[in-house]
Coordinates of C-alpha atoms in Angstrom, one line a residue:
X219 CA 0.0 0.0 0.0
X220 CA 1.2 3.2 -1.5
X221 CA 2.0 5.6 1.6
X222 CA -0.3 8.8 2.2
X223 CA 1.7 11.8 0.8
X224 CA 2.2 14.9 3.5
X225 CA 0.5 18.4 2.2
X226 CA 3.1 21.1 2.0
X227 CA 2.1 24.8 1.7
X228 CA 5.3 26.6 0.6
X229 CA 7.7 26.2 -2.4
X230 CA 10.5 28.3 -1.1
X231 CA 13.6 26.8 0.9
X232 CA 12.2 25.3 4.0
X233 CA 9.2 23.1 1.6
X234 CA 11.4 22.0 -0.9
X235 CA 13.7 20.9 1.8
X236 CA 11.0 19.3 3.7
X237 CA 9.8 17.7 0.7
X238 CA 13.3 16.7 -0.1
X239 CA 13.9 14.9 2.8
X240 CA 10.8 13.6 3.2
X241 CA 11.2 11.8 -0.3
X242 CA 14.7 10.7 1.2
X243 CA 12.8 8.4 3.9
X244 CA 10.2 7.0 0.9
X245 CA 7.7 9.6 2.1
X246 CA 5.5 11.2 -0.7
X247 CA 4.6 14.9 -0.5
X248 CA 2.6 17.4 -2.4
X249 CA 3.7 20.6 -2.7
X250 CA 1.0 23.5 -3.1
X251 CA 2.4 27.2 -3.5
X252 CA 0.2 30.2 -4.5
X253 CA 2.5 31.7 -7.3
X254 CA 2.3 30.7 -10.9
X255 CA 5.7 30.1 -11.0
X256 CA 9.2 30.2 -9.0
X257 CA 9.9 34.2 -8.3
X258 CA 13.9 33.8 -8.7
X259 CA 14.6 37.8 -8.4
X260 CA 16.9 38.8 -5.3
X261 CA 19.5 37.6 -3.1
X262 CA 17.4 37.5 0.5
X263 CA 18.9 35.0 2.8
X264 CA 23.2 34.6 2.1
X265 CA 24.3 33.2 5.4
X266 CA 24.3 29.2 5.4
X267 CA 25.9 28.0 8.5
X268 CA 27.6 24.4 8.5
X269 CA 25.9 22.0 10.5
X270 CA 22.4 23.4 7.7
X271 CA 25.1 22.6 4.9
X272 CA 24.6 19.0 6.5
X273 CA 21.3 18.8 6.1
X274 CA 21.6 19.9 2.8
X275 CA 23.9 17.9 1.7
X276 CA 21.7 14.7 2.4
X277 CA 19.5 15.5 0.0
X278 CA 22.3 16.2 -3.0
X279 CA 22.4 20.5 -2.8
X280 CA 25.4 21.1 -0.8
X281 CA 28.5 20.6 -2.8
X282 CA 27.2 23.0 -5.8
X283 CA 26.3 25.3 -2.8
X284 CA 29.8 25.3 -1.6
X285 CA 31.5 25.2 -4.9
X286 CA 29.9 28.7 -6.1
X287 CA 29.5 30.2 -2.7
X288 CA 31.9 32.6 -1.0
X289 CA 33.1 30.9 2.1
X290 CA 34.4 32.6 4.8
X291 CA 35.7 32.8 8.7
X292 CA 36.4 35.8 10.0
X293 CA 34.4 38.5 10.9
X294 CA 36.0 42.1 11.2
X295 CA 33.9 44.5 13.9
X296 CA 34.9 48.3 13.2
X297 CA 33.8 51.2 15.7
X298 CA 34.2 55.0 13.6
X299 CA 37.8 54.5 12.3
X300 CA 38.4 52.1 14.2
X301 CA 38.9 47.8 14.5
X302 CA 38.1 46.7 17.4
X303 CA 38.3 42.9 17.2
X304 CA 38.4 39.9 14.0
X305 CA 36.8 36.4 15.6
X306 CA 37.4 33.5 13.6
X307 CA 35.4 30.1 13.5
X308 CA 37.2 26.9 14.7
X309 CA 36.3 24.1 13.1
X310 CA 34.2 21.4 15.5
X311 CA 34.9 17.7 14.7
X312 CA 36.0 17.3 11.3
X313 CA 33.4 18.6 9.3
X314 CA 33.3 18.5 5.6
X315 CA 32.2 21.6 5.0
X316 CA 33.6 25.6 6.3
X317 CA 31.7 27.3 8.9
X318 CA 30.1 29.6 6.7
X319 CA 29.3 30.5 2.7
X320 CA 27.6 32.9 1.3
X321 CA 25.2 32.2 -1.6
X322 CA 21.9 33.9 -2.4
X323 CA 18.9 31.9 -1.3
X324 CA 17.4 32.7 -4.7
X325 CA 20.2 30.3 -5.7
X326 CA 19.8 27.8 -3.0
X327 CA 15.9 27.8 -4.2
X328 CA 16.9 27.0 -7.8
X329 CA 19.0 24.1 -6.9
X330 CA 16.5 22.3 -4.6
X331 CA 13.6 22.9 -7.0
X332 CA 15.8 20.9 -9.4
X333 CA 16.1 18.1 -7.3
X334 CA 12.0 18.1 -6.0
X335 CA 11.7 18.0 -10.0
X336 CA 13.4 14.8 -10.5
X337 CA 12.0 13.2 -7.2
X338 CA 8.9 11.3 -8.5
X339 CA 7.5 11.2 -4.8
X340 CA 7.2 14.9 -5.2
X341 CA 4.1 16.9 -7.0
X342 CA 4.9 20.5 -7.4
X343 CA 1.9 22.5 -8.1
X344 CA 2.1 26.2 -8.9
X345 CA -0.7 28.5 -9.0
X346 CA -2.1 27.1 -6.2
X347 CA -3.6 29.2 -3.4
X348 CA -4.7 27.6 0.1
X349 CA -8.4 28.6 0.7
X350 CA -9.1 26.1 3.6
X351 CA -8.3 22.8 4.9
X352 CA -10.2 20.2 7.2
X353 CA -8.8 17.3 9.4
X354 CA -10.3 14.2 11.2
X355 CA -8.4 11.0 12.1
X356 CA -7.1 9.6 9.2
X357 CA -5.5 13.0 7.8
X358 CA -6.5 16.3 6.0
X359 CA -8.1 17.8 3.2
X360 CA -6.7 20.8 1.8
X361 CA -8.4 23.3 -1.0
X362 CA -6.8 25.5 -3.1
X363 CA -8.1 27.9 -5.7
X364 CA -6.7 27.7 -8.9
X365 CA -7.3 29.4 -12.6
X366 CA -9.2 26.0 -13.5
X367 CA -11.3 26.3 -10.6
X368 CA -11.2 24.9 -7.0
X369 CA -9.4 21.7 -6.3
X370 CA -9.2 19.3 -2.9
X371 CA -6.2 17.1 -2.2
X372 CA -5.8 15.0 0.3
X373 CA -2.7 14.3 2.9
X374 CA -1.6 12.7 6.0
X375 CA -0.4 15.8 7.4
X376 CA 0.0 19.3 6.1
X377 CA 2.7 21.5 6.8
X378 CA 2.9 25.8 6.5
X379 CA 6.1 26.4 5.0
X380 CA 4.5 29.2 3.6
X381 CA 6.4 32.6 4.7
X382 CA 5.8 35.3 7.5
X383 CA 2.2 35.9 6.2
X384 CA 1.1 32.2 6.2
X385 CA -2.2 31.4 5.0
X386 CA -1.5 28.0 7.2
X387 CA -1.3 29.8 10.3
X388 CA -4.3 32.1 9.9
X389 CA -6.3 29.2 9.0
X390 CA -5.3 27.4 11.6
X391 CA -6.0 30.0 14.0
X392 CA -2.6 30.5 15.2
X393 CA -1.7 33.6 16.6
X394 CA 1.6 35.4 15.3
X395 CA 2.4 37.7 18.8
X396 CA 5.9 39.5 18.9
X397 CA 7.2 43.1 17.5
X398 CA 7.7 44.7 14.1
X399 CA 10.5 47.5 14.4
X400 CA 9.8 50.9 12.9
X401 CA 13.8 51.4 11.9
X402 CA 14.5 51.1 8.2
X403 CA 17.2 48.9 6.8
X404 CA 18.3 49.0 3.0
X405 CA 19.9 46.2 1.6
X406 CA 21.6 47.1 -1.9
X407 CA 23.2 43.9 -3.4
X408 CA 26.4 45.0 -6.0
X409 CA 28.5 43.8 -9.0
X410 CA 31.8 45.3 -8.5
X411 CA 35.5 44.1 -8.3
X412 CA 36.2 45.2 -4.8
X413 CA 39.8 44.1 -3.1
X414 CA 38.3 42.9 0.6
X415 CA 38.9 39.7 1.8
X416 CA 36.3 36.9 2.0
X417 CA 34.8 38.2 5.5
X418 CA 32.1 39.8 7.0
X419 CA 32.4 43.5 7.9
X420 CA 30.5 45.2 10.7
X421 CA 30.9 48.7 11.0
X422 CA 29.4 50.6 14.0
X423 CA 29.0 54.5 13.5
X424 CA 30.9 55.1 10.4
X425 CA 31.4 59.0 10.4
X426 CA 29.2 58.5 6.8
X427 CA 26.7 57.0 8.6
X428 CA 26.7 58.4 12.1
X429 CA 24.5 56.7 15.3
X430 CA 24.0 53.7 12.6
X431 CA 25.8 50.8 11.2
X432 CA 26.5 49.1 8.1
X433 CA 27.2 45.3 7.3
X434 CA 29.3 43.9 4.3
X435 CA 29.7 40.9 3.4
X436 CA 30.7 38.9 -0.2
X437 CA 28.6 37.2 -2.6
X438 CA 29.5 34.9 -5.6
X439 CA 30.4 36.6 -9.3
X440 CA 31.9 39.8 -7.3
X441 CA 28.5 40.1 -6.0
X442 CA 28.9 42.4 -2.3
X443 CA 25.7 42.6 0.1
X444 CA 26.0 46.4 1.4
X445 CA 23.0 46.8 4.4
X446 CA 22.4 49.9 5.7
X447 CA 20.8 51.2 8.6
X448 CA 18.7 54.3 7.2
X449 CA 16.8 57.4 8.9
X450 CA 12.9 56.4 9.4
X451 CA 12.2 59.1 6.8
X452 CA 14.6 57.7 4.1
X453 CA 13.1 57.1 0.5
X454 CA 15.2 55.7 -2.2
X455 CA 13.7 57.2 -4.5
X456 CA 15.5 60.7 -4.0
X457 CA 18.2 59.6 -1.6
X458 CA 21.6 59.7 -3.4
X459 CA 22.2 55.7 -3.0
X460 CA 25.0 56.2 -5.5
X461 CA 27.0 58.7 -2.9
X462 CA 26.5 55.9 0.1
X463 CA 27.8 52.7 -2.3
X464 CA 30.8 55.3 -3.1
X465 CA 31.2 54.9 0.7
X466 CA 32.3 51.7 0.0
X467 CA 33.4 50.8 -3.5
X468 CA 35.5 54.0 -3.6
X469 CA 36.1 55.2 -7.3
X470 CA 35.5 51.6 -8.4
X471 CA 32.6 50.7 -10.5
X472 CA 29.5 48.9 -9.8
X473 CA 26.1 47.5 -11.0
X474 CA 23.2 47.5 -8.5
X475 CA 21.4 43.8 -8.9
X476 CA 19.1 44.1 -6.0
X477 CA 17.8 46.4 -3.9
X478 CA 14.9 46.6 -1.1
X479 CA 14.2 48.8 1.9
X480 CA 13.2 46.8 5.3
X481 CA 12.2 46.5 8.7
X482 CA 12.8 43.7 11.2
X483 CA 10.4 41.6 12.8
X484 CA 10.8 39.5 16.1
X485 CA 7.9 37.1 16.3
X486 CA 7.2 33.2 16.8
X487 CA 3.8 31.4 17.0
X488 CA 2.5 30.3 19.6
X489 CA 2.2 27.2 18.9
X490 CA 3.9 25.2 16.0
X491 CA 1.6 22.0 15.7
X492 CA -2.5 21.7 15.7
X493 CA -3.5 18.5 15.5
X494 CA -2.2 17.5 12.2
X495 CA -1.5 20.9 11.0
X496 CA 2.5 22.1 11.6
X497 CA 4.6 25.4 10.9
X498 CA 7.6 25.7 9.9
X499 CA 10.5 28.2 9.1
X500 CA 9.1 31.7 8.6
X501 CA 5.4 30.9 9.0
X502 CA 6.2 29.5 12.4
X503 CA 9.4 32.4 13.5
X504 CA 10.7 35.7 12.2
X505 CA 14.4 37.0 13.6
X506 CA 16.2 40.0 12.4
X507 CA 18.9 39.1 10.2
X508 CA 22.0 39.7 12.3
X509 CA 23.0 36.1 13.3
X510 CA 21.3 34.6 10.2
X511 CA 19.2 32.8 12.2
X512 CA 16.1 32.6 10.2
X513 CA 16.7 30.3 7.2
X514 CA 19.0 28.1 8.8
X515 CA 16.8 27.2 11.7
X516 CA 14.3 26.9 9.2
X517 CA 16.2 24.3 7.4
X518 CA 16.4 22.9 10.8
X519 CA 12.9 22.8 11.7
X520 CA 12.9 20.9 8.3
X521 CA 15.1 17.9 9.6
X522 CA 13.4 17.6 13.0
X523 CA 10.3 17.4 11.2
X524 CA 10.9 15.3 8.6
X525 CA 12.1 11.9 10.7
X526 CA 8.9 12.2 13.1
X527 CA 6.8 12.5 9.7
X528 CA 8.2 9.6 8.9
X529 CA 8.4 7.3 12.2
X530 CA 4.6 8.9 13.0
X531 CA 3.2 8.9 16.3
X532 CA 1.3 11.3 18.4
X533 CA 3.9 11.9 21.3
X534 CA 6.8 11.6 18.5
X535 CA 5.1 14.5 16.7
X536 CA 4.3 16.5 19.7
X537 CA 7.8 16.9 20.3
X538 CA 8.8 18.5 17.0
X539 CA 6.4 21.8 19.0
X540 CA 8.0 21.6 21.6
X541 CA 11.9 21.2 20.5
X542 CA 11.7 23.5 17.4
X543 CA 9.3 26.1 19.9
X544 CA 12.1 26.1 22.6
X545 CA 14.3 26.7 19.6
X546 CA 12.6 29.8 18.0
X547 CA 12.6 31.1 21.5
X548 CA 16.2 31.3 22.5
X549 CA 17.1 32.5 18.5
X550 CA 14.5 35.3 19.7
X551 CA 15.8 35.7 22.8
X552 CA 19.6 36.0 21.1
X553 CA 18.3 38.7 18.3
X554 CA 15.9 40.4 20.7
X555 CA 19.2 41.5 22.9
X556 CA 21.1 42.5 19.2
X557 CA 18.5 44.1 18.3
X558 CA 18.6 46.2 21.6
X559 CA 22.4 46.9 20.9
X560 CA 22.1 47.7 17.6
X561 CA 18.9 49.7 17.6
X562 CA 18.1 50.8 21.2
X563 CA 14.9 52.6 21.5
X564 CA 15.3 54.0 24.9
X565 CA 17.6 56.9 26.2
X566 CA 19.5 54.2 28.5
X567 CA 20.4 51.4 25.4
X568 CA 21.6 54.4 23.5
X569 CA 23.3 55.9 26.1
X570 CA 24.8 52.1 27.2
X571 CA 26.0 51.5 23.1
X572 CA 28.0 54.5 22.9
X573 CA 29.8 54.2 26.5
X574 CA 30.5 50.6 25.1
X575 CA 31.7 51.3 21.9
X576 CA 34.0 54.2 22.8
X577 CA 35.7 52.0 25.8
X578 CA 36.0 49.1 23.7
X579 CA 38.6 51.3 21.4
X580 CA 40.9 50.7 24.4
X581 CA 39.2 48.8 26.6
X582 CA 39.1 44.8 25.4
X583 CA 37.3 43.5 27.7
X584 CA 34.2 46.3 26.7
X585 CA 34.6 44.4 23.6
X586 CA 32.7 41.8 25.0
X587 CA 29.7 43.4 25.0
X588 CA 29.6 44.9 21.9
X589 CA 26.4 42.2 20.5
X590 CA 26.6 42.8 16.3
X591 CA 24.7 39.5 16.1
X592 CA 25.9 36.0 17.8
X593 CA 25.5 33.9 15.0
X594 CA 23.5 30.8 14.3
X595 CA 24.5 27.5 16.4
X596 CA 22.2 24.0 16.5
X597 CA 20.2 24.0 19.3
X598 CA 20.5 21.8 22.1
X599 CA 17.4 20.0 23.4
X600 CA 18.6 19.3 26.4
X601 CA 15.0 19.5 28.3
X602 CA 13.3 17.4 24.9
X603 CA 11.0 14.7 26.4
X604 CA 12.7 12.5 23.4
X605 CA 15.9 13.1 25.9
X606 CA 17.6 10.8 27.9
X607 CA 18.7 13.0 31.6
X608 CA 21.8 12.6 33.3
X609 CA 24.3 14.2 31.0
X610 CA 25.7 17.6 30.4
X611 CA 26.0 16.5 26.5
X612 CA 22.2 15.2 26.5
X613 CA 20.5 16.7 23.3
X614 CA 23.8 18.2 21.8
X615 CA 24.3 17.8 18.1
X616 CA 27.0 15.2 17.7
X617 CA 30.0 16.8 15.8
X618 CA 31.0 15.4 12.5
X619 CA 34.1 13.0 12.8
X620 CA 35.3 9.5 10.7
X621 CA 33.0 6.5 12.1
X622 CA 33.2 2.7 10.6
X623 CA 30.2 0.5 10.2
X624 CA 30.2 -2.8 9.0
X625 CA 34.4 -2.0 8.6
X626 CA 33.8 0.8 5.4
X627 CA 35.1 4.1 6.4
X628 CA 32.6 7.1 6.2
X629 CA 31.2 10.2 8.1
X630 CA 28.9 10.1 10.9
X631 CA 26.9 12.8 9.4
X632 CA 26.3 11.4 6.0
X633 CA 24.4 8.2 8.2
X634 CA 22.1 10.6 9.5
X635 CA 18.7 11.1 8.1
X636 CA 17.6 7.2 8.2
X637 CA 18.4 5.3 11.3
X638 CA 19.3 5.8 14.9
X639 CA 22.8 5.4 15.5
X640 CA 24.3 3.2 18.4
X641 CA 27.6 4.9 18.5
X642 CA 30.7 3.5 20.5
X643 CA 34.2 4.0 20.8
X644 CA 35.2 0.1 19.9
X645 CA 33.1 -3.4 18.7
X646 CA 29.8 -3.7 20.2
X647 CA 28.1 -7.2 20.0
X648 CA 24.8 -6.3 17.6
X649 CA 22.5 -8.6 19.9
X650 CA 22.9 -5.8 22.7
X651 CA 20.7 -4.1 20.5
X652 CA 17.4 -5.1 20.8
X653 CA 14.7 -2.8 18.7
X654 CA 14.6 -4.3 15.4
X655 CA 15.0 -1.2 12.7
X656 CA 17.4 0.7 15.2
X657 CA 20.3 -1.4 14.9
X658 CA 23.3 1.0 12.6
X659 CA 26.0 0.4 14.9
X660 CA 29.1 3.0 14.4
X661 CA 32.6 2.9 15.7
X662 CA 33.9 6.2 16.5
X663 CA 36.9 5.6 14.3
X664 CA 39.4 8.2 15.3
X665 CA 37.9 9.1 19.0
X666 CA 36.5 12.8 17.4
X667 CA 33.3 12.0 18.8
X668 CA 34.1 10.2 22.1
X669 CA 36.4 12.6 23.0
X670 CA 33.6 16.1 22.5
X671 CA 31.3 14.0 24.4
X672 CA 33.2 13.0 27.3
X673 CA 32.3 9.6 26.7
X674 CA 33.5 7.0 29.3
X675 CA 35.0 4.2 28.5
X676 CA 32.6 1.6 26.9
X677 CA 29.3 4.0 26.8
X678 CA 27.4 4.2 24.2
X679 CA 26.0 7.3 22.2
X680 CA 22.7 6.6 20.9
X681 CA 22.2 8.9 18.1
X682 CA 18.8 10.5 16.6
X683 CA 18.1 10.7 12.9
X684 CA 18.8 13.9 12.9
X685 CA 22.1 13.5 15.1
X686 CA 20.8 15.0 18.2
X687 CA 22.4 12.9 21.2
X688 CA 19.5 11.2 22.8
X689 CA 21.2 9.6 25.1
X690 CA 24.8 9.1 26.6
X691 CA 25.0 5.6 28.2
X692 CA 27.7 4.4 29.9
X693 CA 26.8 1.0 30.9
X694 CA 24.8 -0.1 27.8
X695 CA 23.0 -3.2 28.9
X696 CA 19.9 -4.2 26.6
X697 CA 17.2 -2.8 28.9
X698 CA 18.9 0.7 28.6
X699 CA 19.4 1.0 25.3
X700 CA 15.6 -0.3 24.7
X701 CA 14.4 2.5 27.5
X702 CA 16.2 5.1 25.2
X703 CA 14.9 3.9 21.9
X704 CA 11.7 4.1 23.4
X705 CA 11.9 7.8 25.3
X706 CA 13.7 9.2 21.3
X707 CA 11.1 7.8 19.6
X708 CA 8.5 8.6 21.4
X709 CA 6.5 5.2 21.7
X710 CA 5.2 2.9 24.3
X711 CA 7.6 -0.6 24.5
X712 CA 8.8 -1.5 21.3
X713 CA 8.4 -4.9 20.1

């Protein structure tokens, strides 16, 4: 019997991912988005973070994504003339991938909409607007209208993928509470042949843009991402946006490719599942972008879902609300304090930015407190109910280091996606094991793993499909690797 496919509202990044990878467990999907075709025009999201490279790289987009983007590791923070520090970002494990690239999402979009095009367990359908849905027991019915009239299709789930103004949510009578900012932002997105370095550039109070900041960073084809923070009366239509590039570019020349004026939004749903409705990436949380937190934890929300889709059941599912909730909270609670920094709306955060900034020009450890945006980091679910207690690791994503199964040499993060993992540092005997389905059994081949976990000697790490630790065992009789398997997946005894 042919699987029922999951309903996904949404054909930008976070669907076609979530269809991706749903197709990757033998999961059919349906994709339903309300423009007649893909809009490929701007750069939007640049920022893709490694561990979301991962992800991506499971379902075949990551290597073009890292052979055209920009990839960098070092940010450069500026106060008026001055630097005030450069961090650089260490490599964790031995991943295959650098900690950061930058490559437009437009881009990313057009290489995951050619791989949902080859998947045959995926039906794209353009043109098709969400007008309602209804759900009982055995799944939901979704309507859309479309030029040839209204159609109904039928799911096991369905899942709003489908931006910050989600028809999804509304219909699902989810509310949306949080802040809009009024400060404007313009983003102007260049061609020119600049000599910088392959780095991000934050510059607080520029004596061209005083009380403000600006942020630089490198795109493919000599593409540069200039954003500005702008007066609330600015209109680019008679501002001279050719003077503020020259800021920048100097005598060089340049092409403006994109442009768009902005302002941030700090928001996340209150709740992220009903019944078998669930939200995901911007229909479920909206950051500002300093950190890029918003498409890569919507990518993540992606991967958490995906497995649970697949595995099904109730408690299973319930988790992805509360794990990928606790999640949009602390990436709120990280931008919500930038956002204070960079854009304080009281006489004290102004008056507290500018006694940072001007100690922090001699002052290092002032430099600590200067917040231009802690960028995106995994999650831990350390309080998941899917969470074995009783380790400071507990709910950690597992770094990516050599493992062996069945003696082939490979990754441990291009196992993940499928299978739990029973991870130890040397031969475990396979009848130990005792859930049929969850037997992959890795050898941490070089100790990468054992080591970041402070494993003891002869634990096991039983790893998620997603790579999440759910649980650290160090004596790993039978009975406690079955209670484990059973907590992470959410079930009552397995068989």
């Amino acid at each position: 019997m042919e699987p029922t496919p999951v309903v996904i509202v949404g054909a930008g990044p976070v669907g076609l991912a979530t269809a991706l990878l749903l197709a990757r467990r033998r999961v059919p999907s349906i994709v339903l988005d309300a423009q007649p075709r893909r809009d490929p025009s701007g750069s939007k999201a640049i920022c893709f973070q490694r561990d979301v490279l991962d992800i991506l790289d499971r379902i075949g987009c990551a290597e073009p994504m890292v052979a055209e983007g920009v990839t960098w590791t070092t940010g450069r923070t500026f106060y008026r003339e001055h630097e005030l520090f450069t961090v650089t970002f260490p490599d964790p494990g031995r991943s295959a991938f650098p900690p950061w690239i930058n490559i437009s999402q437009a881009r990313v979009e057009e290489l995951l909409a050619a791989r949902a095009a080859a998947e045959p367990l995926i039906d794209m359908r353009f043109g098709h607007p969400v007008i309602g849905y209804r759900q009982d027991a055995g799944g939901v019915e979704v309507d859309a209208a479309t030029s040839d009239g209204r159609v109904t299709v039928r799911g096991s789930h369905l899942v709003g993928a489908d931006g910050s103004r989600s028809t999804v949510r509304q219909l699902a009578g989810i509310d949306f509470p949080g802040r809009s900012y009024d400060d404007l932002f313009l983003i102007c997105d260049i061609k020119a042949d600049l000599p910088f370095p392959s780095e991000r550039r934050f510059l607080f109070d520029p004596p061209w843009n005083p009380g403000r900041q600006v942020l630089v960073h490198q795109c493919p084809d000599s593409v540069w991402r200039i954003d500005w923070q702008v007066p609330p009366s600015f209109d680019p239509a008679v501002a001279d946006v050719d003077a503020m590039v020259r800021r920048i570019t100097g005598h060089q020349p340049y092409e403006i490719v994109w442009q768009s004026l902005y302002r941030f939004h700090e928001r996340v749903a209150s709740a992220f599942r009903r019944g078998r409705v669930f939200l995901a990436g911007d229909a479920a949380h909206l950051y500002a972008p300093f950190g890029a937190r918003g498409l890569n934890s919507g990518i993540q929300d992606a991967e958490n879902l995906t497995w649970k889709l697949a595995l099904g059941g109730d408690r299973l599912l319930d988790s992805y609300a509360v794990e990928r909730r606790a999640a949009a909270l602390e990436n709120l609670r990280v931008t919500g304090a930038t956002m204070e920094f960079l854009v304080p709306q009281t006489d004290a955060q102004r008056e507290r930015r500018r006694t940072v900034l001007e100690r922090a020009v001699t002052d290092p450890a002032a430099r600590r407190l200067i917040d231009s945006g802690k960028l995106a980091e995994p999650y831990r679910y350390a309080d998941s109910p899917l969470t074995t207690p009783g380790d400071a690791t507990a709910g950690t994503l597992c770094p990516d280091a050599p493992v062996v199964v069945d003696g082939r040499r490979t990754r441990l993060r291009r196992l993940l996606g499928h299978d739990f993992i029973a991870l130890t540092a040397g031969p475990l005997d396979r009848a130990s094991i005792p859930c049929q389905g969850y037997d992959l059994h890795a050898i941490d081949a070089d100790g990468v793993i054992t080591r970041a976990l402070a494993a003891p000697p002869g634990s096991l790490a039983l790893i998620r499909p997603d790579g999440h630790l759910a649980a650290l065992l160090p004596k790993p009789s039978p009975l406690a690797i079955r209670a484990a398997l059973e907590r992470a997946t959410g079930c009552d005894p397995l068989g």
